[in-house]
mmCIF file of C-alpha atoms and ligand atoms in Angstrom:
data_model
loop_
_atom_site.group_PDB
_atom_site.id
_atom_site.type_symbol
_atom_site.label_atom_id
_atom_site.label_comp_id
_atom_site.label_asym_id
_atom_site.label_seq_id
_atom_site.Cartn_x
_atom_site.Cartn_y
_atom_site.Cartn_z
ATOM 1 C CA MET A 1 18.161 4.552 3.034
ATOM 2 C CA ALA A 2 18.885 4.051 -0.464
ATOM 3 C CA SER A 3 15.923 0.765 0.062
ATOM 4 C CA GLN A 4 15.565 -1.746 -3.579
ATOM 5 C CA SER A 5 12.698 -2.290 -5.050
ATOM 6 C CA ILE A 6 11.019 -6.562 -4.360
ATOM 7 C CA LYS A 7 9.958 -7.587 -8.231
ATOM 8 C CA ILE A 8 7.736 -10.221 -7.811
ATOM 9 C CA ARG A 9 8.039 -12.610 -11.323
ATOM 10 C CA ASN A 10 5.236 -15.091 -12.113
ATOM 11 C CA LEU A 11 4.347 -15.734 -9.696
ATOM 12 C CA TYR A 12 2.199 -18.587 -8.762
ATOM 13 C CA LYS A 13 0.588 -21.181 -5.302
ATOM 14 C CA ILE A 14 -1.342 -24.220 -4.937
ATOM 15 C CA PHE A 15 -1.829 -25.363 -1.506
ATOM 16 C CA GLY A 16 -2.541 -29.016 -1.171
ATOM 17 C CA PRO A 17 -0.026 -31.867 -2.009
ATOM 18 C CA ARG A 18 0.006 -31.744 -5.592
ATOM 19 C CA GLY A 19 0.488 -27.767 -5.621
ATOM 20 C CA ARG A 20 3.516 -28.929 -8.486
ATOM 21 C CA GLU A 21 1.809 -31.614 -10.290
ATOM 22 C CA PHE A 22 -1.268 -29.077 -11.650
ATOM 23 C CA VAL A 23 0.611 -25.171 -12.094
ATOM 24 C CA GLU A 24 1.206 -26.275 -15.555
ATOM 25 C CA GLN A 25 -2.397 -27.128 -16.294
ATOM 26 C CA VAL A 26 -3.335 -23.273 -14.507
ATOM 27 C CA MET A 27 -0.363 -22.036 -17.033
ATOM 28 C CA ARG A 28 -2.397 -23.410 -19.178
ATOM 29 C CA GLY A 29 -5.823 -21.440 -18.161
ATOM 30 C CA MET A 30 -6.828 -24.422 -15.425
ATOM 31 C CA SER A 31 -8.783 -21.922 -13.684
ATOM 32 C CA LYS A 32 -9.089 -21.688 -9.865
ATOM 33 C CA THR A 33 -12.347 -23.832 -10.176
ATOM 34 C CA GLU A 34 -11.598 -26.118 -12.104
ATOM 35 C CA LEU A 35 -9.170 -27.264 -10.307
ATOM 36 C CA ASN A 36 -10.019 -27.376 -7.423
ATOM 37 C CA ARG A 37 -13.752 -28.605 -8.534
ATOM 38 C CA GLU A 38 -10.966 -31.603 -10.672
ATOM 39 C CA HIS A 39 -7.942 -31.301 -8.400
ATOM 40 C CA GLY A 40 -9.526 -30.447 -4.712
ATOM 41 C CA HIS A 41 -6.457 -28.086 -5.222
ATOM 42 C CA VAL A 42 -7.387 -24.180 -4.145
ATOM 43 C CA LEU A 43 -5.468 -21.778 -6.581
ATOM 44 C CA GLY A 44 -3.646 -19.087 -3.998
ATOM 45 C CA LEU A 45 -2.177 -16.726 -7.060
ATOM 46 C CA LYS A 46 -1.665 -16.961 -10.720
ATOM 47 C CA ASP A 47 0.889 -15.500 -12.147
ATOM 48 C CA ILE A 48 1.760 -12.425 -10.307
ATOM 49 C CA ASN A 49 3.999 -9.796 -11.722
ATOM 50 C CA ILE A 50 4.313 -6.544 -9.741
ATOM 51 C CA THR A 51 7.120 -4.205 -9.111
ATOM 52 C CA ILE A 52 7.294 -2.839 -5.357
ATOM 53 C CA PRO A 53 9.441 0.024 -5.505
ATOM 54 C CA GLY A 54 11.895 0.705 -3.116
ATOM 55 C CA GLY A 55 11.214 4.196 -0.664
ATOM 56 C CA GLY A 56 7.616 3.676 -2.096
ATOM 57 C CA ILE A 57 3.751 2.669 0.020
ATOM 58 C CA THR A 58 2.222 -0.531 -2.504
ATOM 59 C CA VAL A 59 -0.716 -1.312 -1.745
ATOM 60 C CA ILE A 60 -2.589 -4.637 -2.250
ATOM 61 C CA MET A 61 -6.591 -4.059 -2.257
ATOM 62 C CA GLY A 62 -9.462 -6.833 -3.026
ATOM 63 C CA LEU A 63 -12.694 -8.937 -1.802
ATOM 64 C CA SER A 64 -11.875 -11.756 1.107
ATOM 65 C CA GLY A 65 -10.283 -14.408 -0.265
ATOM 66 C CA SER A 66 -8.238 -12.713 -3.240
ATOM 67 C CA GLY A 67 -4.867 -13.647 -2.405
ATOM 68 C CA LYS A 68 -3.273 -10.871 -0.531
ATOM 69 C CA SER A 69 -2.080 -11.927 2.319
ATOM 70 C CA THR A 70 -0.962 -15.117 0.554
ATOM 71 C CA LEU A 71 1.537 -12.376 -1.354
ATOM 72 C CA ILE A 72 2.270 -10.744 1.598
ATOM 73 C CA ARG A 73 3.644 -13.801 2.992
ATOM 74 C CA HIS A 74 5.672 -15.435 0.314
ATOM 75 C CA ILE A 75 7.367 -11.368 0.477
ATOM 76 C CA ASN A 76 9.231 -12.502 3.430
ATOM 77 C CA ARG A 77 8.901 -17.054 2.430
ATOM 78 C CA LEU A 78 5.938 -17.233 5.773
ATOM 79 C CA ILE A 79 4.145 -19.353 2.783
ATOM 80 C CA ASP A 80 6.933 -21.611 -0.116
ATOM 81 C CA PRO A 81 5.489 -19.898 -3.381
ATOM 82 C CA THR A 82 4.887 -23.921 -6.657
ATOM 83 C CA SER A 83 6.861 -21.765 -8.862
ATOM 84 C CA GLY A 84 8.372 -18.130 -9.958
ATOM 85 C CA GLU A 85 10.492 -15.814 -8.370
ATOM 86 C CA VAL A 86 10.552 -13.089 -5.340
ATOM 87 C CA LEU A 87 13.692 -11.243 -6.628
ATOM 88 C CA TYR A 88 14.888 -7.916 -3.741
ATOM 89 C CA GLY A 89 18.188 -6.647 -4.705
ATOM 90 C CA ASP A 90 19.207 -9.720 -6.675
ATOM 91 C CA ALA A 91 19.106 -12.111 -4.279
ATOM 92 C CA ASP A 92 15.601 -14.698 -5.271
ATOM 93 C CA VAL A 93 13.615 -14.696 -1.547
ATOM 94 C CA CYS A 94 12.228 -17.394 -2.383
ATOM 95 C CA ARG A 95 16.436 -19.583 -3.302
ATOM 96 C CA MET A 96 18.161 -18.486 0.080
ATOM 97 C CA ASP A 97 18.856 -20.903 2.231
ATOM 98 C CA GLN A 98 18.325 -20.934 5.705
ATOM 99 C CA GLU A 99 19.922 -18.851 7.752
ATOM 100 C CA GLN A 100 19.822 -16.074 4.765
ATOM 101 C CA LEU A 101 16.785 -16.401 5.106
ATOM 102 C CA ARG A 102 16.190 -15.532 9.110
ATOM 103 C CA GLN A 103 18.110 -13.396 8.374
ATOM 104 C CA PHE A 104 16.644 -10.867 6.107
ATOM 105 C CA ARG A 105 13.300 -12.011 7.745
ATOM 106 C CA GLN A 106 15.378 -10.179 11.067
ATOM 107 C CA LYS A 107 16.903 -7.321 9.318
ATOM 108 C CA LYS A 108 14.962 -6.026 6.556
ATOM 109 C CA THR A 109 11.529 -7.079 7.156
ATOM 110 C CA ALA A 110 9.027 -5.431 9.612
ATOM 111 C CA MET A 111 5.200 -7.110 9.815
ATOM 112 C CA VAL A 112 3.070 -5.085 11.438
ATOM 113 C CA PHE A 113 -0.475 -6.842 11.753
ATOM 114 C CA GLN A 114 -4.095 -6.271 11.780
ATOM 115 C CA LYS A 115 -5.027 -8.194 15.940
ATOM 116 C CA PHE A 116 -1.419 -6.206 16.980
ATOM 117 C CA GLY A 117 0.448 -9.748 17.489
ATOM 118 C CA LEU A 118 1.990 -7.835 21.071
ATOM 119 C CA LEU A 119 2.826 -9.715 24.541
ATOM 120 C CA PRO A 120 0.304 -8.579 26.615
ATOM 121 C CA HIS A 121 2.705 -10.037 29.654
ATOM 122 C CA ARG A 122 5.452 -7.540 28.293
ATOM 123 C CA ASN A 123 4.571 -3.680 27.900
ATOM 124 C CA VAL A 124 4.878 -1.800 25.602
ATOM 125 C CA LEU A 125 8.989 -0.367 25.943
ATOM 126 C CA GLN A 126 9.778 -4.493 26.684
ATOM 127 C CA ASN A 127 7.586 -4.711 23.188
ATOM 128 C CA ALA A 128 9.293 -3.005 21.143
ATOM 129 C CA VAL A 129 12.537 -4.039 22.158
ATOM 130 C CA TYR A 130 11.141 -7.861 20.653
ATOM 131 C CA GLY A 131 13.295 -8.354 18.297
ATOM 132 C CA LEU A 132 16.514 -6.085 18.384
ATOM 133 C CA GLU A 133 16.590 -8.279 21.791
ATOM 134 C CA ILE A 134 16.522 -10.499 19.898
ATOM 135 C CA GLN A 135 19.390 -10.499 17.376
ATOM 136 C CA GLY A 136 21.255 -9.876 21.317
ATOM 137 C CA VAL A 137 21.566 -5.809 20.816
ATOM 138 C CA SER A 138 22.216 -4.693 24.097
ATOM 139 C CA LYS A 139 19.812 -3.523 26.213
ATOM 140 C CA GLY A 140 20.338 0.708 26.609
ATOM 141 C CA GLU A 141 21.216 0.408 23.078
ATOM 142 C CA ARG A 142 17.781 -1.403 22.664
ATOM 143 C CA GLU A 143 15.691 1.091 24.887
ATOM 144 C CA GLU A 144 17.615 4.332 22.981
ATOM 145 C CA ARG A 145 16.212 3.244 19.834
ATOM 146 C CA ALA A 146 12.565 1.725 20.989
ATOM 147 C CA GLN A 147 12.180 5.040 23.223
ATOM 148 C CA HIS A 148 13.282 7.205 20.603
ATOM 149 C CA TRP A 149 10.045 5.250 18.089
ATOM 150 C CA ILE A 150 7.770 5.223 21.163
ATOM 151 C CA LYS A 151 7.196 9.116 21.174
ATOM 152 C CA ARG A 152 7.786 9.122 17.624
ATOM 153 C CA VAL A 153 4.345 7.416 16.807
ATOM 154 C CA GLY A 154 2.457 9.956 19.824
ATOM 155 C CA LEU A 155 2.729 7.504 23.257
ATOM 156 C CA ASP A 156 5.472 9.371 25.120
ATOM 157 C CA GLY A 157 4.933 8.344 28.934
ATOM 158 C CA PHE A 158 3.819 5.389 28.181
ATOM 159 C CA SER A 159 6.529 3.147 27.365
ATOM 160 C CA GLU A 160 4.936 0.800 31.209
ATOM 161 C CA HIS A 161 2.004 0.312 29.851
ATOM 162 C CA TYR A 162 0.943 -2.721 29.378
ATOM 163 C CA PRO A 163 -1.210 -3.603 26.122
ATOM 164 C CA ASN A 164 -4.871 -4.019 27.473
ATOM 165 C CA GLN A 165 -4.560 -0.556 29.537
ATOM 166 C CA LEU A 166 -4.530 0.341 26.043
ATOM 167 C CA SER A 167 -7.338 1.209 22.987
ATOM 168 C CA GLY A 168 -7.002 -0.381 19.653
ATOM 169 C CA GLY A 169 -5.327 2.821 17.773
ATOM 170 C CA MET A 170 -3.047 2.781 20.238
ATOM 171 C CA GLN A 171 -2.094 -1.651 20.857
ATOM 172 C CA GLN A 172 -1.513 -0.568 16.948
ATOM 173 C CA ARG A 173 1.277 2.039 17.556
ATOM 174 C CA VAL A 174 2.651 -0.426 19.775
ATOM 175 C CA GLY A 175 2.729 -2.015 17.062
ATOM 176 C CA LEU A 176 4.127 0.727 14.428
ATOM 177 C CA ALA A 177 7.032 1.909 17.490
ATOM 178 C CA ARG A 178 8.547 -2.139 17.281
ATOM 179 C CA ALA A 179 8.264 -2.635 13.589
ATOM 180 C CA LEU A 180 10.562 0.316 12.908
ATOM 181 C CA THR A 181 12.420 0.051 16.121
ATOM 182 C CA ASN A 182 13.711 -2.821 14.286
ATOM 183 C CA ASP A 183 14.410 -0.049 11.463
ATOM 184 C CA ALA A 184 14.368 -3.013 8.759
ATOM 185 C CA GLU A 185 14.004 -1.723 5.069
ATOM 186 C CA ILE A 186 10.951 -3.015 4.468
ATOM 187 C CA LEU A 187 7.400 -2.926 6.178
ATOM 188 C CA LEU A 188 4.508 -5.706 5.892
ATOM 189 C CA MET A 189 2.080 -4.744 6.734
ATOM 190 C CA ASP A 190 -1.481 -6.728 6.684
ATOM 191 C CA GLU A 191 -4.538 -5.636 7.290
ATOM 192 C CA ALA A 192 -3.397 -3.349 9.706
ATOM 193 C CA TYR A 193 -5.794 -0.792 10.101
ATOM 194 C CA SER A 194 -9.363 -2.688 9.489
ATOM 195 C CA ALA A 195 -9.655 -3.445 12.813
ATOM 196 C CA LEU A 196 -9.971 -0.074 14.217
ATOM 197 C CA ASP A 197 -12.792 2.576 14.088
ATOM 198 C CA PRO A 198 -12.738 4.309 11.151
ATOM 199 C CA LEU A 199 -11.397 8.273 12.327
ATOM 200 C CA ILE A 200 -8.597 6.280 14.840
ATOM 201 C CA ARG A 201 -7.676 4.623 11.516
ATOM 202 C CA VAL A 202 -7.696 7.415 9.673
ATOM 203 C CA ASP A 203 -5.398 9.086 12.272
ATOM 204 C CA MET A 204 -3.053 6.445 12.301
ATOM 205 C CA GLN A 205 -2.963 6.813 7.480
ATOM 206 C CA THR A 206 -2.058 10.053 8.445
ATOM 207 C CA VAL A 207 1.256 8.540 10.852
ATOM 208 C CA LEU A 208 1.663 6.872 8.658
ATOM 209 C CA LEU A 209 2.346 8.660 6.064
ATOM 210 C CA ASP A 210 3.887 11.675 8.140
ATOM 211 C CA LEU A 211 6.698 8.827 8.832
ATOM 212 C CA GLN A 212 6.828 7.686 5.107
ATOM 213 C CA GLN A 213 7.969 10.538 4.432
ATOM 214 C CA GLU A 214 10.828 11.147 6.110
ATOM 215 C CA LEU A 215 12.090 6.991 6.609
ATOM 216 C CA LYS A 216 11.032 5.690 2.385
ATOM 217 C CA LYS A 217 9.996 2.594 4.220
ATOM 218 C CA THR A 218 9.212 -0.188 1.347
ATOM 219 C CA VAL A 219 5.585 -1.218 2.484
ATOM 220 C CA VAL A 220 3.402 -2.949 1.575
ATOM 221 C CA PHE A 221 0.277 -1.786 2.776
ATOM 222 C CA ILE A 222 -3.476 -4.801 2.246
ATOM 223 C CA THR A 223 -6.239 -3.664 3.232
ATOM 224 C CA HIS A 224 -10.271 -4.117 2.195
ATOM 225 C CA ASP A 225 -10.469 -0.562 1.406
ATOM 226 C CA LEU A 226 -10.720 1.664 -1.633
ATOM 227 C CA ASP A 227 -10.702 4.804 0.023
ATOM 228 C CA GLU A 228 -7.469 4.505 2.550
ATOM 229 C CA ALA A 229 -5.311 2.379 -0.399
ATOM 230 C CA LEU A 230 -5.832 5.713 -2.717
ATOM 231 C CA ARG A 231 -4.371 7.732 -0.105
ATOM 232 C CA LEU A 232 -1.548 6.303 1.204
ATOM 233 C CA GLY A 233 -1.408 4.215 -1.811
ATOM 234 C CA ASP A 234 1.653 5.479 -4.369
ATOM 235 C CA ARG A 235 1.088 2.685 -6.034
ATOM 236 C CA ILE A 236 -2.395 0.820 -6.210
ATOM 237 C CA ALA A 237 -2.390 -3.697 -7.118
ATOM 238 C CA ILE A 238 -5.854 -5.221 -7.216
ATOM 239 C CA LEU A 239 -6.867 -8.941 -6.562
ATOM 240 C CA ARG A 240 -9.366 -10.854 -8.535
ATOM 241 C CA ASP A 241 -9.828 -14.744 -7.290
ATOM 242 C CA GLY A 242 -5.650 -14.593 -7.778
ATOM 243 C CA GLU A 243 -4.703 -12.791 -10.565
ATOM 244 C CA VAL A 244 -3.956 -9.337 -10.800
ATOM 245 C CA ILE A 245 -6.289 -7.299 -12.647
ATOM 246 C CA GLN A 246 -4.876 -3.853 -12.813
ATOM 247 C CA GLN A 247 -1.788 -1.716 -11.361
ATOM 248 C CA GLY A 248 -1.149 1.732 -11.502
ATOM 249 C CA THR A 249 -1.120 4.838 -9.453
ATOM 250 C CA PRO A 250 -4.408 6.005 -7.979
ATOM 251 C CA ALA A 251 -5.179 8.116 -11.081
ATOM 252 C CA ASP A 252 -4.523 5.028 -13.345
ATOM 253 C CA ILE A 253 -7.194 2.840 -10.854
ATOM 254 C CA VAL A 254 -9.120 6.440 -11.197
ATOM 255 C CA LEU A 255 -8.577 7.197 -13.856
ATOM 256 C CA LYS A 256 -8.782 4.124 -16.974
ATOM 257 C CA PRO A 257 -10.502 1.435 -14.241
ATOM 258 C CA ALA A 258 -9.374 -2.070 -16.495
ATOM 259 C CA ASP A 259 -13.105 -3.204 -16.002
ATOM 260 C CA ASP A 260 -16.268 -3.472 -15.354
ATOM 261 C CA TYR A 261 -15.245 -4.474 -11.186
ATOM 262 C CA ILE A 262 -13.157 -1.567 -10.516
ATOM 263 C CA ALA A 263 -14.882 1.046 -12.309
ATOM 264 C CA ALA A 264 -17.900 -0.251 -9.653
ATOM 265 C CA PHE A 265 -15.089 0.160 -6.759
ATOM 266 C CA VAL A 266 -14.596 3.541 -8.492
ATOM 267 C CA LYS A 267 -17.051 4.615 -8.577
ATOM 268 C CA GLU A 268 -18.138 6.541 -5.635
ATOM 269 C CA VAL A 269 -14.424 7.613 -5.342
ATOM 270 C CA ASN A 270 -13.840 11.838 -5.016
ATOM 271 C CA ARG A 271 -12.017 12.042 -8.285
ATOM 272 C CA ALA A 272 -10.176 16.274 -7.388
ATOM 273 C CA ARG A 273 -9.084 14.417 -3.689
ATOM 274 C CA VAL A 274 -7.247 11.501 -5.925
ATOM 275 C CA ILE A 275 -6.373 12.774 -8.830
ATOM 276 C CA GLN A 276 -3.718 15.168 -9.057
ATOM 277 C CA VAL A 277 -3.453 17.686 -12.040
ATOM 278 C CA GLU A 278 -0.039 15.621 -13.678
ATOM 279 C CA ALA A 279 -2.451 12.638 -14.757
ATOM 280 C CA ILE A 280 -4.593 14.690 -16.313
ATOM 281 C CA MET A 281 -2.329 18.023 -17.817
ATOM 282 C CA ALA A 282 -2.218 19.331 -21.223
ATOM 283 C CA PRO A 283 1.172 20.132 -22.425
ATOM 284 C CA PRO A 284 3.196 23.768 -21.059
ATOM 285 C CA GLY A 285 1.280 26.210 -22.858
ATOM 286 C CA SER A 286 -1.914 24.836 -24.799
ATOM 287 C CA SER A 287 -4.386 26.579 -22.572
ATOM 288 C CA GLY A 288 -4.809 29.695 -23.184
ATOM 289 C CA LYS A 289 -4.600 32.052 -20.446
ATOM 290 C CA GLN A 290 -2.301 30.829 -17.433
ATOM 291 C CA THR A 291 -2.679 32.572 -13.924
ATOM 292 C CA VAL A 292 -2.222 31.027 -11.320
ATOM 293 C CA ARG A 293 1.585 28.460 -10.991
ATOM 294 C CA ILE A 294 1.133 25.083 -8.941
ATOM 295 C CA PRO A 295 3.194 21.612 -8.385
ATOM 296 C CA ALA A 296 2.425 19.158 -10.778
ATOM 297 C CA SER A 297 1.385 17.057 -7.257
ATOM 298 C CA THR A 298 -2.058 19.551 -6.916
ATOM 299 C CA THR A 299 -5.106 17.330 -6.124
ATOM 300 C CA VAL A 300 -7.896 18.732 -8.911
ATOM 301 C CA GLU A 301 -9.679 19.855 -6.086
ATOM 302 C CA ALA A 302 -6.894 22.192 -4.848
ATOM 303 C CA CYS A 303 -5.758 22.840 -7.661
ATOM 304 C CA LEU A 304 -9.918 24.192 -8.600
ATOM 305 C CA ARG A 305 -9.280 26.142 -5.175
ATOM 306 C CA GLU A 306 -6.603 27.558 -5.834
ATOM 307 C CA MET A 307 -8.061 29.392 -9.529
ATOM 308 C CA SER A 308 -10.920 30.642 -7.854
ATOM 309 C CA ILE A 309 -8.767 32.819 -5.640
ATOM 310 C CA ALA A 310 -7.143 33.789 -8.995
ATOM 311 C CA ASN A 311 -10.471 33.873 -11.576
ATOM 312 C CA ALA A 312 -8.613 32.224 -13.688
ATOM 313 C CA THR A 313 -9.442 29.550 -16.660
ATOM 314 C CA ALA A 314 -6.267 27.819 -16.211
ATOM 315 C CA ALA A 315 -3.265 26.802 -14.990
ATOM 316 C CA THR A 316 0.678 25.823 -15.421
ATOM 317 C CA VAL A 317 2.170 22.782 -14.449
ATOM 318 C CA ILE A 318 5.332 22.863 -11.916
ATOM 319 C CA SER A 319 7.743 20.291 -11.584
ATOM 320 C CA ALA A 320 9.205 19.964 -8.490
ATOM 321 C CA ASP A 321 12.276 22.129 -9.401
ATOM 322 C CA GLY A 322 10.736 24.827 -11.020
ATOM 323 C CA HIS A 323 9.998 24.043 -14.740
ATOM 324 C CA GLU A 324 6.806 24.478 -15.980
ATOM 325 C CA VAL A 325 6.470 21.085 -17.699
ATOM 326 C CA GLY A 326 2.134 21.134 -18.377
ATOM 327 C CA SER A 327 -1.055 22.876 -18.713
ATOM 328 C CA VAL A 328 -4.138 22.784 -17.321
ATOM 329 C CA SER A 329 -7.371 23.776 -18.969
ATOM 330 C CA MET A 330 -10.752 24.371 -16.995
ATOM 331 C CA ASP A 331 -11.616 21.980 -19.270
ATOM 332 C CA GLN A 332 -10.295 18.866 -18.745
ATOM 333 C CA LEU A 333 -10.867 19.517 -15.508
ATOM 334 C CA ILE A 334 -14.763 18.954 -15.460
ATOM 335 C CA ARG A 335 -13.428 16.331 -17.827
ATOM 336 C CA CYS A 336 -11.491 14.949 -15.125
ATOM 337 C CA LEU A 337 -14.726 15.222 -12.435
ATOM 338 C CA VAL A 338 -17.289 14.198 -14.642
ATOM 339 C CA GLY A 339 -15.247 11.058 -16.233
ATOM 340 C CA ASP A 340 -17.357 11.737 -19.429
ATOM 341 C CA GLU A 341 -14.588 12.242 -22.075
ATOM 342 C CA ALA A 342 -18.241 14.076 -23.718
ATOM 343 C CA ALA A 343 -19.493 15.969 -21.603
ATOM 344 C CA ALA A 344 -16.726 18.505 -21.297
ATOM 345 C CA SER A 345 -16.488 18.888 -25.294
ATOM 346 C CA GLU A 346 -20.329 19.434 -25.048
ATOM 347 C CA ARG A 347 -19.993 22.719 -23.228
ATOM 348 C CA THR A 348 -19.204 25.861 -24.064
ATOM 349 C CA SER A 349 -19.131 27.915 -21.498
ATOM 350 C CA HIS A 350 -17.486 26.969 -18.078
ATOM 351 C CA PRO A 351 -18.847 27.525 -14.745
ATOM 352 C CA PRO A 352 -16.450 29.585 -12.647
ATOM 353 C CA ALA A 353 -14.121 27.400 -9.931
ATOM 354 C CA ALA A 354 -16.236 28.254 -7.659
ATOM 355 C CA ALA A 355 -19.340 26.838 -8.664
ATOM 356 C CA LEU A 356 -17.738 23.782 -10.143
ATOM 357 C CA LEU A 357 -16.455 23.820 -6.214
ATOM 358 C CA SER A 358 -19.099 24.011 -4.252
ATOM 359 C CA ALA A 359 -21.066 20.455 -6.416
ATOM 360 C CA ILE A 360 -18.270 18.635 -5.475
ATOM 361 C CA GLU A 361 -17.503 19.182 -1.652
HETATM 362 N N1 ATP B 1 -3.255 -23.251 4.031
HETATM 363 C C1 ATP B 1 -4.016 -23.204 3.008
HETATM 364 N N2 ATP B 1 -4.603 -23.767 2.798
HETATM 365 C C2 ATP B 1 -5.139 -23.756 1.886
HETATM 366 N N3 ATP B 1 -6.068 -22.518 0.985
HETATM 367 C C3 ATP B 1 -5.907 -21.557 1.673
HETATM 368 C C4 ATP B 1 -4.705 -21.935 2.443
HETATM 369 N N4 ATP B 1 -4.409 -20.263 2.957
HETATM 370 C C5 ATP B 1 -5.401 -19.262 1.372
HETATM 371 N N5 ATP B 1 -5.922 -20.298 1.091
HETATM 372 C C6 ATP B 1 -6.867 -20.079 -0.581
HETATM 373 O O1 ATP B 1 -6.236 -18.905 -1.210
HETATM 374 C C7 ATP B 1 -7.196 -18.350 -1.192
HETATM 375 C C8 ATP B 1 -6.683 -16.309 -0.752
HETATM 376 O O2 ATP B 1 -6.249 -17.360 0.516
HETATM 377 P P1 ATP B 1 -5.660 -15.807 2.006
HETATM 378 O O3 ATP B 1 -6.126 -15.566 2.330
HETATM 379 O O4 ATP B 1 -4.895 -15.102 0.519
HETATM 380 O O5 ATP B 1 -6.551 -14.414 0.333
HETATM 381 P P2 ATP B 1 -7.665 -12.925 0.936
HETATM 382 O O6 ATP B 1 -7.367 -12.330 0.097
HETATM 383 O O7 ATP B 1 -6.009 -13.129 2.457
HETATM 384 O O8 ATP B 1 -8.756 -12.366 2.564
HETATM 385 P P3 ATP B 1 -9.280 -11.823 3.879
HETATM 386 O O9 ATP B 1 -9.085 -10.292 3.040
HETATM 387 O O10 ATP B 1 -10.157 -12.588 3.722
HETATM 388 O O11 ATP B 1 -7.811 -11.697 4.251
HETATM 389 C C9 ATP B 1 -8.758 -18.311 -0.295
HETATM 390 O O12 ATP B 1 -9.214 -18.837 -1.726
HETATM 391 C C10 ATP B 1 -8.564 -19.261 0.566
HETATM 392 O O13 ATP B 1 -9.726 -20.446 1.336
HETATM 393 MG MG1 MG B 2 -6.082 -11.914 4.310
#
């Protein structure tokens, strides 16, 4: 399905009865603290500009109170903006009339919640069909579609179970099956996995990534957790006090943190597992002896593994269609691992790839 992108443009949200009166002052630079102190209003979002590409996973990250839920709720207009636009294709969600909005919410979007949002008196199948039931889809068709997704999220055999008979992870699978049964292009997931135990959470990330390979939904995924953001996000936007302080690919965030706040966040990350060689490669042929060929989406860790096996000191990077698009040397890999330009240039000889690998594992 070729999904359209969501473009959020100059979006402001001021909570309080007279929000519109103060938006000019916020545009001129009034801070969240000043707005609260002088006018008793809360700045929820300030000048948000994000393009959420169709068919990809965009992660919104930030600490509690940074505006993540406020932002995602603008996408299906559970919250009205004080100023700005939310474009889906040519349509501005903020200008839709009630009927257009109802259609948009029902047909184009589905939400997955942290607290699962399941109806306790309905079994798994009845929960999954709920959206289609409201849309008036026939019983036979809606149950067939729901059973398909119940299987796909790994709940085969549990259709007749009630939510209180299921673990948290299984309930979240029901939430996902329900969202997928609706066949919406946009999946809005607000801290969907935050209440799950760490291992179950990683399982659910895998479920989402596997399904996404095939489905190519436009997913907006909110999390507090950097590892989750880096694993899931094709793109990541980081919010602080209602403002986007950085947006980009996982590699952008890890390689070029915009400020000390983000640098502190990414310090503990295993860079080798996040950064793909594409982000650090040089033009083709500039790395001397090249004995391995690797796809551009290979992580630094996997690249080192390949080089170690082949006893190589450099690699040729190839695109998905087999063209040579760049090269990486041991120098570049070391620079990337230590996050320090100087470190690599000071070295005269390099440890073999195998030694580097054991150092990062
Ligand atoms: N209805 C509301 N009325 C007044 N202030 C609000 C309202 N909803 C949110 N806020 C404020 O807007 C800011 C952003 O809140 P939001 O819930 O979007 O944060 P969040 O990033 O989702 O936090 P969390 O991680 O805790 O869910 C906070 O300062 C919050 O207190
Ligand atoms: Mg929230």
